[in-house]
Short mmCIF file of C-alpha atoms in Angstrom, two decimals:
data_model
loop_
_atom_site.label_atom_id
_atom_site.label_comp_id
_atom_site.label_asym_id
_atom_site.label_seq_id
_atom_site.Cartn_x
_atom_site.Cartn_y
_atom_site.Cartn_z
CA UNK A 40 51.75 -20.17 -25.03
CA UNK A 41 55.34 -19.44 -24.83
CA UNK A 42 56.49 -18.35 -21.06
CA UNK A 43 60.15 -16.81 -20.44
CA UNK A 44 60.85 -18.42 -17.43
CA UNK A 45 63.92 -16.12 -16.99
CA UNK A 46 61.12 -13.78 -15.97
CA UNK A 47 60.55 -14.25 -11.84
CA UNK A 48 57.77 -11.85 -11.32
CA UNK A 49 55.60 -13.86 -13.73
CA UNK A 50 56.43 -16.53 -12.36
CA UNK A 51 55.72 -15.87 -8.61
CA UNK A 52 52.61 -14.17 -9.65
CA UNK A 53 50.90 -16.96 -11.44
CA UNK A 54 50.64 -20.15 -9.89
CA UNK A 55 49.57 -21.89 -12.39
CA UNK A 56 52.33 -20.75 -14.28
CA UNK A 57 54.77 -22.14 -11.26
CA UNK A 58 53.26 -25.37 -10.98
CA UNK A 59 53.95 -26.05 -15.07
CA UNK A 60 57.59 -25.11 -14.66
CA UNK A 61 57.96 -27.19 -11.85
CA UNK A 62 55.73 -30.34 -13.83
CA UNK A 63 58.34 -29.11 -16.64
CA UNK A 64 61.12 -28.96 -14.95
CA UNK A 65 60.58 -32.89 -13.27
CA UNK A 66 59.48 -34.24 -16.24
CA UNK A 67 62.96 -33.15 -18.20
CA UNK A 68 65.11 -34.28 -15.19
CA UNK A 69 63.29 -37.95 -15.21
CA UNK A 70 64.39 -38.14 -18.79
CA UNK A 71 67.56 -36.38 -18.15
CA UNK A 72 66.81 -33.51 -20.74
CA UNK A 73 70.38 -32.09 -21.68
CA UNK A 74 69.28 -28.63 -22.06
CA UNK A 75 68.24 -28.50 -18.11
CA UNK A 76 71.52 -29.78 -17.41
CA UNK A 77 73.84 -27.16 -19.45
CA UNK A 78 71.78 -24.14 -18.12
CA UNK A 79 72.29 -25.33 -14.71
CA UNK A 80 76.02 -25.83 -14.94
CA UNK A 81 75.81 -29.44 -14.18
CA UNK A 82 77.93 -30.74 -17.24
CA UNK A 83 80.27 -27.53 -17.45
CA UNK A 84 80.96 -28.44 -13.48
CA UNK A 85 81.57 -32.43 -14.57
CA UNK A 86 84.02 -31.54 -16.61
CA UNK A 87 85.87 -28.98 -14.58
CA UNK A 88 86.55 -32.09 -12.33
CA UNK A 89 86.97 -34.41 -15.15
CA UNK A 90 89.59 -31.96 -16.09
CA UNK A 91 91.30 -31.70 -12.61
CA UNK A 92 91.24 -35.18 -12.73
CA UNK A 93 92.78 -35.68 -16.06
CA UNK A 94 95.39 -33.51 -15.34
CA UNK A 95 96.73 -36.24 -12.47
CA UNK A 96 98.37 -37.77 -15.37
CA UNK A 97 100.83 -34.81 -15.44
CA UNK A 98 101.26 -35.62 -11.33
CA UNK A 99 102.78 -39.41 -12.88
CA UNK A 100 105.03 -37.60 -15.62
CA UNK A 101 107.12 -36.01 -12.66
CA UNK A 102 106.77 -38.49 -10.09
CA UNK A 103 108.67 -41.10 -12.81
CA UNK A 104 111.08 -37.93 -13.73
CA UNK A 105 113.54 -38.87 -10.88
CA UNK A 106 113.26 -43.15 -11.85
CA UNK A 107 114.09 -41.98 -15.23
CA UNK A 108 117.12 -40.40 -14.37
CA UNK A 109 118.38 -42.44 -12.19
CA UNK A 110 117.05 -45.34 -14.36
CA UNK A 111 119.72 -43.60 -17.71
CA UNK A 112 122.11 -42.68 -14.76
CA UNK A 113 122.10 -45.70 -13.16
CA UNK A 114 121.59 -48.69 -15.27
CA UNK A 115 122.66 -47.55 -18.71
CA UNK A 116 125.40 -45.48 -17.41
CA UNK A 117 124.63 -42.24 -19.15
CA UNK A 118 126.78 -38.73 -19.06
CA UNK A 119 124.74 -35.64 -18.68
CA UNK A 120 124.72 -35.13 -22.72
CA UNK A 121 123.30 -38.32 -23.26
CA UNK A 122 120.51 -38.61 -20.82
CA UNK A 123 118.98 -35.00 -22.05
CA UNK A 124 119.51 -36.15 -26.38
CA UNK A 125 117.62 -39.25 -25.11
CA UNK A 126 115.05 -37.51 -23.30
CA UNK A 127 114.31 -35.35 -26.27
CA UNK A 128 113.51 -38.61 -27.88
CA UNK A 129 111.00 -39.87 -25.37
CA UNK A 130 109.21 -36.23 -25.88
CA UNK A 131 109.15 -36.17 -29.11
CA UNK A 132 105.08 -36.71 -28.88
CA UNK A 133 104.62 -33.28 -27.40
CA UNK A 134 106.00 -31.34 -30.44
CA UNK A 135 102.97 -33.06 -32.74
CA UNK A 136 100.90 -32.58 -30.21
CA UNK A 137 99.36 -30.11 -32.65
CA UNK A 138 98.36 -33.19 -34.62
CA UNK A 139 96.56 -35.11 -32.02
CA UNK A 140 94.55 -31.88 -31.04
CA UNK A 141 93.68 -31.43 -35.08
CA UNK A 142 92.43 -35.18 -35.03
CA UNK A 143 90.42 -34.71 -31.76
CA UNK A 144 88.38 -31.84 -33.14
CA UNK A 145 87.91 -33.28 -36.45
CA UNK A 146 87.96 -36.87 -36.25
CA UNK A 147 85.44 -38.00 -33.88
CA UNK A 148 85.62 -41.65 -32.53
CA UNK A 149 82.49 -42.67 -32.67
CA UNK A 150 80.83 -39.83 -32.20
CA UNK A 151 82.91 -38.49 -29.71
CA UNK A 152 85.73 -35.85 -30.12
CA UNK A 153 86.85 -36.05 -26.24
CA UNK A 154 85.76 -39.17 -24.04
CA UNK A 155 87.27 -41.69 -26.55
CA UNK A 156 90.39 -40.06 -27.15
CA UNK A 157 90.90 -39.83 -23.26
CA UNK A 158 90.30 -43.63 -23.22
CA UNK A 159 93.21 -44.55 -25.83
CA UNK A 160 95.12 -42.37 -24.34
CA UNK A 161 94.98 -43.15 -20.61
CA UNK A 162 95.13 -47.05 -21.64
CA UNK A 163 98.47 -45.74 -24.21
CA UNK A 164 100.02 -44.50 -20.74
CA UNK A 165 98.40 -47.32 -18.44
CA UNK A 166 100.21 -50.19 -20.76
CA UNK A 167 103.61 -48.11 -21.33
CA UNK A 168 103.66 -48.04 -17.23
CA UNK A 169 103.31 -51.31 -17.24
CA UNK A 170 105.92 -52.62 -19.49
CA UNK A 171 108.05 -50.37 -18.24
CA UNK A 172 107.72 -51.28 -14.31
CA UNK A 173 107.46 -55.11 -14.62
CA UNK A 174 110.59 -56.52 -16.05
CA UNK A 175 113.61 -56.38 -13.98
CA UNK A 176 115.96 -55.18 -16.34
CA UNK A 177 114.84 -53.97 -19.79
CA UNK A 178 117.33 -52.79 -22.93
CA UNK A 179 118.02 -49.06 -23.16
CA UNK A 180 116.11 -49.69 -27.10
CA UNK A 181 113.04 -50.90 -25.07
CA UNK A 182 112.68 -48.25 -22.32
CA UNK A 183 112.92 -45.52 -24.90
CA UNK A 184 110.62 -47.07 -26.90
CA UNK A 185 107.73 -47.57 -23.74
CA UNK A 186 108.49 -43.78 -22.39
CA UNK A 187 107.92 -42.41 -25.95
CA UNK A 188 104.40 -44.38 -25.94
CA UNK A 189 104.23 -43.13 -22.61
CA UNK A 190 104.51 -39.59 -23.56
CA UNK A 191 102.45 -39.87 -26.48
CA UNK A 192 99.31 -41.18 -24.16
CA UNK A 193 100.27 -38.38 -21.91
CA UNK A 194 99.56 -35.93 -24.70
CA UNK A 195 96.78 -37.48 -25.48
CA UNK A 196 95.12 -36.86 -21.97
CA UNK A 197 96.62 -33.51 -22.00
CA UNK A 198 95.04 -32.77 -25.45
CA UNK A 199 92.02 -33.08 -23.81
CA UNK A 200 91.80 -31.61 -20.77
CA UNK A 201 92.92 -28.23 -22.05
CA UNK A 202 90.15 -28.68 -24.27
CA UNK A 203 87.72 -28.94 -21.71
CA UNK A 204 89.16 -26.19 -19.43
CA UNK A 205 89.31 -23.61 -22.89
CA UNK A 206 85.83 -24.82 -23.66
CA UNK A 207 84.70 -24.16 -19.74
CA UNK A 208 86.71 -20.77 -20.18
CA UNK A 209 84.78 -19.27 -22.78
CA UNK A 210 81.97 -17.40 -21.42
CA UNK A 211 84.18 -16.53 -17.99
CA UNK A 212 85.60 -13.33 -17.31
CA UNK A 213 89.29 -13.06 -16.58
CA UNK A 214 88.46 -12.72 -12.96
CA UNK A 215 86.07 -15.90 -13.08
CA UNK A 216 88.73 -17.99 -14.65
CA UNK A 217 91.32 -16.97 -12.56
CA UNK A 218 89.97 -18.10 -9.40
CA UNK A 219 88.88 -21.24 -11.68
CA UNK A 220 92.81 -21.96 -12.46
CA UNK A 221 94.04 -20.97 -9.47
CA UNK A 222 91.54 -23.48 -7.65
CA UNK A 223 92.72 -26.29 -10.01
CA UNK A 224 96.38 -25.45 -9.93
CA UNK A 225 96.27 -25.35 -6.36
CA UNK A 226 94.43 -28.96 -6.37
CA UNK A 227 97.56 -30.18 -8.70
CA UNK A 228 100.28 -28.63 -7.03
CA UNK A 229 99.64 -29.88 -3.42
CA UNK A 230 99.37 -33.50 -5.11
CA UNK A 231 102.73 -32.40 -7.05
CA UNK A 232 104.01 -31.72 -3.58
CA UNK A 233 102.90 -34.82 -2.19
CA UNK A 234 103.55 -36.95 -5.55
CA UNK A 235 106.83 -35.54 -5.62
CA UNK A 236 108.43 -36.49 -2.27
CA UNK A 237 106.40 -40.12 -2.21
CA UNK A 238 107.94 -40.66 -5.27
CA UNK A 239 111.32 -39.82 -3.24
CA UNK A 240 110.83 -41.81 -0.50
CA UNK A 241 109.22 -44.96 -2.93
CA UNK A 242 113.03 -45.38 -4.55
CA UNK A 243 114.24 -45.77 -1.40
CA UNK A 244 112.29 -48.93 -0.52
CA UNK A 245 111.74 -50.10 -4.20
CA UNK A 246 113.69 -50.28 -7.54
CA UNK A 247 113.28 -47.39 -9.85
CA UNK A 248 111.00 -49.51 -12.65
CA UNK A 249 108.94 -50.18 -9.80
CA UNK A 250 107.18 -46.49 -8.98
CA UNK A 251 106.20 -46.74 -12.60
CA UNK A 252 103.98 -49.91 -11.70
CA UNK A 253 102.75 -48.44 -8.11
CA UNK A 254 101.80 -44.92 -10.28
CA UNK A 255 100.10 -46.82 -13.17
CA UNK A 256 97.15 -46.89 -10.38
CA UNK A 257 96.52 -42.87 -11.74
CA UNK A 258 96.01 -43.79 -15.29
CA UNK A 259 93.89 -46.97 -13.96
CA UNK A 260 91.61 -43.94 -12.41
CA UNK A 261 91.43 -41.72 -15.70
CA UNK A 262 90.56 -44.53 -18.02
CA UNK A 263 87.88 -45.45 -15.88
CA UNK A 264 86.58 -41.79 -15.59
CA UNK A 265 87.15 -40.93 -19.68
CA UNK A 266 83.03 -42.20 -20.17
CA UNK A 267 81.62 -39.41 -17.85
CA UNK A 268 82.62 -36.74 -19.88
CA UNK A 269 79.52 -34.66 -21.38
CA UNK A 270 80.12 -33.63 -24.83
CA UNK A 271 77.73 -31.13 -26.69
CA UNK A 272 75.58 -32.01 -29.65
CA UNK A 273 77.64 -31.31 -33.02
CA UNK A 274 75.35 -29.41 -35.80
CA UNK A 275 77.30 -30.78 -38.46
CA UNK A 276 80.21 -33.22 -38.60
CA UNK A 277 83.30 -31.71 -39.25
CA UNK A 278 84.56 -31.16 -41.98
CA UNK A 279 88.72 -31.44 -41.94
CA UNK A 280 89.77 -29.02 -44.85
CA UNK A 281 87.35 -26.78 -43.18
CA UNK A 282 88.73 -27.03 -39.92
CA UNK A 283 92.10 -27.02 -40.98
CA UNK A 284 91.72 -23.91 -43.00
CA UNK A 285 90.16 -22.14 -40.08
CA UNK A 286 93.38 -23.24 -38.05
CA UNK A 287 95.61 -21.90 -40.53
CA UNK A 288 94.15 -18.61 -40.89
CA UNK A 289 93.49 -17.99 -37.51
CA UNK A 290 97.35 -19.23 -37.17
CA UNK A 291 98.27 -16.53 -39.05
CA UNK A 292 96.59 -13.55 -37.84
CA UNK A 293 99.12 -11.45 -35.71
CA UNK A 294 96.93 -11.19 -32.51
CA UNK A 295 97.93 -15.18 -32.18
CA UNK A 296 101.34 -15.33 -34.74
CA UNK A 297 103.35 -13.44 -32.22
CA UNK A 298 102.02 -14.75 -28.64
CA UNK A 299 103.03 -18.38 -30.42
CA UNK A 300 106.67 -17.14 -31.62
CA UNK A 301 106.55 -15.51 -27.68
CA UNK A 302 105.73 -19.13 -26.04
CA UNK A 303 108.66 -20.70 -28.77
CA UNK A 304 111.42 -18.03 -27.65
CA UNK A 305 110.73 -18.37 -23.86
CA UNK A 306 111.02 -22.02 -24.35
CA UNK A 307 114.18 -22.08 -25.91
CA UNK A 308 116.52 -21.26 -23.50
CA UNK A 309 119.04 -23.51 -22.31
CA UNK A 310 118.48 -24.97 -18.29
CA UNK A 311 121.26 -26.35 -16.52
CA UNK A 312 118.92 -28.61 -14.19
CA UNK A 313 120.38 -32.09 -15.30
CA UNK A 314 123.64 -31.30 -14.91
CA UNK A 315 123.07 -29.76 -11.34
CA UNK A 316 121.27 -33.55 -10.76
CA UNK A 317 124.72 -34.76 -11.48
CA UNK A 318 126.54 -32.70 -9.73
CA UNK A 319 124.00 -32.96 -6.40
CA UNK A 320 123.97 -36.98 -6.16
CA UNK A 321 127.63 -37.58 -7.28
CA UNK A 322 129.38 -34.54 -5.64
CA UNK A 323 127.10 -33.54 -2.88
CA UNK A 324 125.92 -37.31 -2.40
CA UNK A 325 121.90 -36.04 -2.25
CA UNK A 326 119.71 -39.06 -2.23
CA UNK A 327 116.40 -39.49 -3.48
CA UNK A 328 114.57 -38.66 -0.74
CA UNK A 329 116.18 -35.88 -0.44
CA UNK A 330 115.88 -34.32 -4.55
CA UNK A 331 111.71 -35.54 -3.96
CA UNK A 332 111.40 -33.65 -0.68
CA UNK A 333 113.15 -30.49 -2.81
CA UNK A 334 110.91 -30.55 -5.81
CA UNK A 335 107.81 -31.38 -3.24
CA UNK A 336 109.03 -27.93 -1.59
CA UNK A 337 109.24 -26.46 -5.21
CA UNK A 338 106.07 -27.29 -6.34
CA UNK A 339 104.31 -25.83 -2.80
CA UNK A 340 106.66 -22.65 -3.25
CA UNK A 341 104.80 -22.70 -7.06
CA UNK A 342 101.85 -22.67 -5.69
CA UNK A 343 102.58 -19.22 -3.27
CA UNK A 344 103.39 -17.61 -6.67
CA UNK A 345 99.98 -18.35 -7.99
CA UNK A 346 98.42 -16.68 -5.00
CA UNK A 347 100.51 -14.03 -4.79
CA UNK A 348 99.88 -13.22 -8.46
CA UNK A 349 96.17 -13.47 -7.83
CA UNK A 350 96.40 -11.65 -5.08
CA UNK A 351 98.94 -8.99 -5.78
CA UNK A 352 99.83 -8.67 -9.13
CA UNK A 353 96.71 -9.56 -11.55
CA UNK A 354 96.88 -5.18 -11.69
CA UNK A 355 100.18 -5.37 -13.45
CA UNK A 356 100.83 -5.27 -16.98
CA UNK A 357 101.72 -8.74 -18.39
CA UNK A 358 104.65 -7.31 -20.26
CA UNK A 359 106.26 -5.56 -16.66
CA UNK A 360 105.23 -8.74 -14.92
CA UNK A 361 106.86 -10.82 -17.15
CA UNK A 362 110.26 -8.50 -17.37
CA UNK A 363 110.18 -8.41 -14.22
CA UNK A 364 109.64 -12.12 -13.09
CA UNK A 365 112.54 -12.75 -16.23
CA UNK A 366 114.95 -11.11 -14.14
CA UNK A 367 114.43 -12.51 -10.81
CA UNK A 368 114.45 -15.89 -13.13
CA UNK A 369 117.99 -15.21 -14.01
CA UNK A 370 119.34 -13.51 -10.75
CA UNK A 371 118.38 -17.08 -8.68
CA UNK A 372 119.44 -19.17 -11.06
CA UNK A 373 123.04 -17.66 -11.29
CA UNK A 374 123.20 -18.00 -7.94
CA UNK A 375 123.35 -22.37 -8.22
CA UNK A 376 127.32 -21.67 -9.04
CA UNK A 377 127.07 -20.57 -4.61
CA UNK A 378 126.05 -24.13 -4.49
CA UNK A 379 129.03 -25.53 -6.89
CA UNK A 380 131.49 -23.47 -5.79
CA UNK A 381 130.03 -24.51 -1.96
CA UNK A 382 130.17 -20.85 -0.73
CA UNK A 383 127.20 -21.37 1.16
CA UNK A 384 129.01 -24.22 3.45
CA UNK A 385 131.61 -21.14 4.37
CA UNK A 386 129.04 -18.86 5.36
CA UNK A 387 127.39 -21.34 7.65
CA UNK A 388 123.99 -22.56 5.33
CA UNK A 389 124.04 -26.45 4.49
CA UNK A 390 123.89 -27.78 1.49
CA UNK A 391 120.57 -29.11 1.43
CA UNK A 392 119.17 -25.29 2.82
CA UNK A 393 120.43 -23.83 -0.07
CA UNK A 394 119.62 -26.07 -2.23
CA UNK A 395 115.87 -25.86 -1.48
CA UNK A 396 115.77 -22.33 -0.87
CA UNK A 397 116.85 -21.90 -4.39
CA UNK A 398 114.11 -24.11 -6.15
CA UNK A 399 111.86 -22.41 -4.32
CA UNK A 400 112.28 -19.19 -5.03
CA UNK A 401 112.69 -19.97 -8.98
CA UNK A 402 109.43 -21.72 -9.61
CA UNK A 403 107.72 -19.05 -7.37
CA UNK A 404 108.89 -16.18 -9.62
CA UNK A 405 108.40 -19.38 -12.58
CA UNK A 406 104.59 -19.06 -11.58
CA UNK A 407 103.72 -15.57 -10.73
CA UNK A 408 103.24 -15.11 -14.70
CA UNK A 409 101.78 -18.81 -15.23
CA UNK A 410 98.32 -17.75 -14.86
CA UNK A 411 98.09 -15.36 -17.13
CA UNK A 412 99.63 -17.04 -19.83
CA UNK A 413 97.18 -19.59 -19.36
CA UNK A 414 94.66 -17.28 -20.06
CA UNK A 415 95.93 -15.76 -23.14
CA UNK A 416 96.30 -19.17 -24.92
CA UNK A 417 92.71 -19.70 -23.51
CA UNK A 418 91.54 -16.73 -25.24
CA UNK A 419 93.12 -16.96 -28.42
CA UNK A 420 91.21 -20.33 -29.34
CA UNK A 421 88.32 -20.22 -31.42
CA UNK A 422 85.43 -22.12 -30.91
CA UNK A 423 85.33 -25.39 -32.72
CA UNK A 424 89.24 -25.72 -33.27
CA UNK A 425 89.90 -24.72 -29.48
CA UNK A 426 92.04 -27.91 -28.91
CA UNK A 427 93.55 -27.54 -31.81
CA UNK A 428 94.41 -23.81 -31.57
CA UNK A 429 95.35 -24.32 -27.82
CA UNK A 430 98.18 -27.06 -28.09
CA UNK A 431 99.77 -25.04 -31.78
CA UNK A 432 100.24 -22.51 -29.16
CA UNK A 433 102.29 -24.82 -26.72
CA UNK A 434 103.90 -26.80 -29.36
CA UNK A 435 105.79 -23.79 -30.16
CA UNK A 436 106.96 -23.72 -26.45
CA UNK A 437 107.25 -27.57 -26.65
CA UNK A 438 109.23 -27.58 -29.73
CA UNK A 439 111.30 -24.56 -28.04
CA UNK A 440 111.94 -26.99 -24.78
CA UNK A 441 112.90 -29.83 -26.95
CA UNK A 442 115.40 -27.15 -28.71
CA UNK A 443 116.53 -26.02 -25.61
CA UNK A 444 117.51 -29.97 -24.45
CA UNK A 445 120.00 -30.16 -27.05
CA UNK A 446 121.19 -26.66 -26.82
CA UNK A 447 122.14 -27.49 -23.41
CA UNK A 448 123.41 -30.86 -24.17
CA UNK A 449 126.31 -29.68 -26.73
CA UNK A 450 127.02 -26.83 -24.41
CA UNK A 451 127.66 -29.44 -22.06
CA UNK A 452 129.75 -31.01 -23.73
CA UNK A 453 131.52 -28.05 -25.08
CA UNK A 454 132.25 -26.42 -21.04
CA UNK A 455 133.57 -29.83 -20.50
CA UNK A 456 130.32 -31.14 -18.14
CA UNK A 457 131.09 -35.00 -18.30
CA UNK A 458 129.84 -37.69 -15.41
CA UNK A 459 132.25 -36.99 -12.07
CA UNK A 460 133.11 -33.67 -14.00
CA UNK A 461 131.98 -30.08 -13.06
CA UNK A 462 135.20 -28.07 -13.72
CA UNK A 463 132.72 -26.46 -16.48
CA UNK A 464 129.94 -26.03 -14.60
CA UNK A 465 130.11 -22.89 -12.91
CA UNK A 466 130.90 -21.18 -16.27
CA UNK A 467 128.09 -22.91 -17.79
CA UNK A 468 125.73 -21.69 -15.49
CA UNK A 469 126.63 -17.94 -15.94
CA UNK A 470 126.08 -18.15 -19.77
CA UNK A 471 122.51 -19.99 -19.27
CA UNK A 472 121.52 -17.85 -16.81
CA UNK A 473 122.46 -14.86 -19.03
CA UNK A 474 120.62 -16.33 -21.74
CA UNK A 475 117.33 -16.40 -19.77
CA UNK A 476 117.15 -12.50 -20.13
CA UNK A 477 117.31 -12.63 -23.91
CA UNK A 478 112.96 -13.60 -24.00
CA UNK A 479 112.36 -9.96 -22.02
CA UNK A 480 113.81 -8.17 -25.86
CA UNK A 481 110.58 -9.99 -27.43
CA UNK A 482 108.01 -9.05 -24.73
CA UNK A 483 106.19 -7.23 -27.39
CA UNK A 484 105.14 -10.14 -28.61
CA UNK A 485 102.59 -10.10 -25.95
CA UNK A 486 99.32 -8.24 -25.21
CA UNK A 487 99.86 -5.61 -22.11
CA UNK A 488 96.56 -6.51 -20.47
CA UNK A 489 95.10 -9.65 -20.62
CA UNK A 490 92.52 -9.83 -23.02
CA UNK A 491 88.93 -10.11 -21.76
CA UNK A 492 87.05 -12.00 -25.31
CA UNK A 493 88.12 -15.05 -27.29
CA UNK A 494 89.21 -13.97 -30.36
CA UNK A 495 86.51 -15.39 -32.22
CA UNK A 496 82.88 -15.44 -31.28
CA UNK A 497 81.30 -17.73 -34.10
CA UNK A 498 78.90 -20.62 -32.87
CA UNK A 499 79.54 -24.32 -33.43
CA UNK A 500 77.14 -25.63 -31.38
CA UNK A 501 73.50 -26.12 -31.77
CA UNK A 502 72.11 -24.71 -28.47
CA UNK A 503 69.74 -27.74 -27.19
CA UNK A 504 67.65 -25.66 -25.49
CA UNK A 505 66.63 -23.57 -28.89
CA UNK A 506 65.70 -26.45 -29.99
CA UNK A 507 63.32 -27.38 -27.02
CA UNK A 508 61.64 -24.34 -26.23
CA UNK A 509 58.73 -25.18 -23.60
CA UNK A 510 55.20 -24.22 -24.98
#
């Protein structure tokens, strides 16, 4: 006889009933029945860890920001300009990322469309570390070369983790999943925070190339996690012109053609942030300690503006929100030419005060929209192409970043923004700052309330426990 065991009152009725669920239910756990497992939220809460674990890899990509630079700066003697056209190089993986999403839902490694592509590519950034933090001294042709493969693992991780937090994402509500982000975010930014300063404090006591090989320890961790992922049954293999026309036409449909062209025009506007690193270690003599204790405030000041917006403003229209945060964006980050132009010194604030208090108060109002973008490229992934759909949408805003690097490199160049040369600067900063309003004109780009349902319903998986239905 079939028995609903969703149905308590049967169940506490008839104890006969109860003790053949509970024989049932001991029987599937000794041979670890999969079904039991999913409907009890043990995988789905593996790999929301997995997930918060994977995304540690991002924690490496900033703490070896600030060796970077002062790696170009220092030992290849590289103007502003230069250092950002050869950091769009090393990033050039994250505008296909696209392509490594497509190949993770529709090539599986052995069976796998997750776990294995998490192993290449925590061992991709593990080995990159590595060559990059033993030698000495290394050519400028072989450090590019070892952060590109560095990127391109990074993506690889990245590809899937968002896949498992979209795939963990689809039956929430936009309340469930907000706590959910927030919970993770705030896991990552308080080991941003600490990352960030340690990372400081490291090049103080040790060359830049070394950090990389003390850090590699975090891709050491992933690799060795990448086989406990829990991957659903497939009913059918892919198949690739399948799944790439469903990723085309999906592309296409307005509802996710205009939130991508949104994420690509946000993106795209110039940042004068490298040039202020010059300007902060050669003019105002800032040492690293110093520039990792400031982003270490910066990322805890992020993390405020993720509570506040889950607190306060998850009410508000995206499209206000985001005017709104676009303008406080732009107001604080005109006000870096106080710091060139060392007004603050007159009026009695150091240097280092201001300094702080100013990348604080941009990634908070960075953040207070973060989350909900988050959930609108969540939403707009079907199931089945989810990692696929999920990084198109940021390699628009990838593609726009990488834009955006050479926009401000040229206009570097053109103000006149050399190495031991800020006459420009101040200028410069007025224009990008200006510039950062121009994204508010295409807000309508964007849904006004977040949407509640992916955008596509349709089943790919094969529900085990249809399939094993207790008699």
């Amino acid at each position: 006889m079939a028995v609903d065991f969703e149905d308590d009152t049967l169940l506490f009725s008839n104890h006969k009933l109860l003790e053949e669920e509970q024989e049932s239910l001991f029987s599937r756990i000794c041979r670890l029945d999969e079904s039991l497992l999913y409907s009890t939220g043990y995988f789905t809460v593996r790999n929301d860890v997995i997930s918060c674990l994977i995304s540690t890899v991002n924690i490496v990509d900033l703490v070896s920001s600030l060796p970077i630079m002062y790696i170009y700066k220092n030992e290849f003697n590289l103007s502003p300009a230069m250092l950002i056209f050869v950091s769009g190089i090393t990033r050039l993986p994250l505008n296909i990322k696209m392509l490594f999403a497509f190949m993770s839902d529709s090539f599986p490694i052995f069976g796998s469309r997750r776990k294995n592509y998490l192993a290449i590519g925590s061992f991709t950034v593990l080995s990159s570390m590595l060559m990059i933090g033993i030698p000495e001294k290394q050519g400028i042709i072989a450090t590019t070369f070892f952060l590109t493969s560095y990127a391109l693992g990074v993506t690889l991780c990245n590809v899937v983790g968002e896949a498992l937090v979209v795939e963990s994402g689809r039956n929430q509500s936009n309340d469930q999943f907000t706590r959910y982000t927030s919970a993770s975010i705030t896991f990552t930014k308080f080991l941003f925070s600490t990352m960030l300063y340690l990372g400081g404090l490291l090049m103080m006591v040790v060359s830049a190339r070394k950090v990389f090989l003390i850090a590699s320890v975090v891709p050491t961790m992933v690799f060795l996690i990448s086989p406990l992922i829990q991957e659903r049954e497939i009913a059918t293999s892919p198949n690739v012109q399948n799944q790439w026309s469903r990723l085309v036409t999906f592309a296409c449909v307005p509802e996710i053609r205009k939130p991508a062209f949104f994420f690509f025009i946000t993106a795209v506007a110039p940042d004068p942030g490298l040039a202020m690193f010059y300007f902060m270690t050669e003019k105002l003599h800032f040492k690293s300690e110093l520039l990792g204790r400031i982003w270490a405030i910066q990322s805890l000041a992020g993390l405020v503006g993720i509570y506040s917006y889950s607190v306060f403003f998850r009410g508000v229209g995206m499209r206000k929100l985001f005017a709104y945060t676009r303008v406080l964006i732009s107001f604080f980050s005109v006000l870096s030419m106080v710091l060139v132009k060392r007004w603050s010194v007159k009026l009695g604030v150091p240097d280092t005060t201001f300094a702080i208090a100013i990348a604080a108060l941009l990634e908070f109002s960075t953040e207070l929209y973060s989350i909900p973008m988050s959930i609108i490229s969540m939403r707009l992934c079907p199931q089945g192409i989810e990692s696929s759909m999920h990084s198109l949408l940021w390699s628009m805003q990838f593609v726009g970043l990488n834009i955006s690097t050479y926009i401000s490199a040229i206009s570097m160049n053109l103000f006149g923004v050399y190495k031991g040369n800020f006459d420009g600067l101040v200028p410069l900063i007025v224009l990008f700052s200006t510039i950062r309003l121009v994204p508010i004109l295409s807000v309508w780009m964007i849904p006004e309330e977040v949407p509640e349902d992916t955008i596509d319903q349709s089943e790919l998986y094969v529900p085990i426990s249809s399939r094993d239905s207790l008699e």
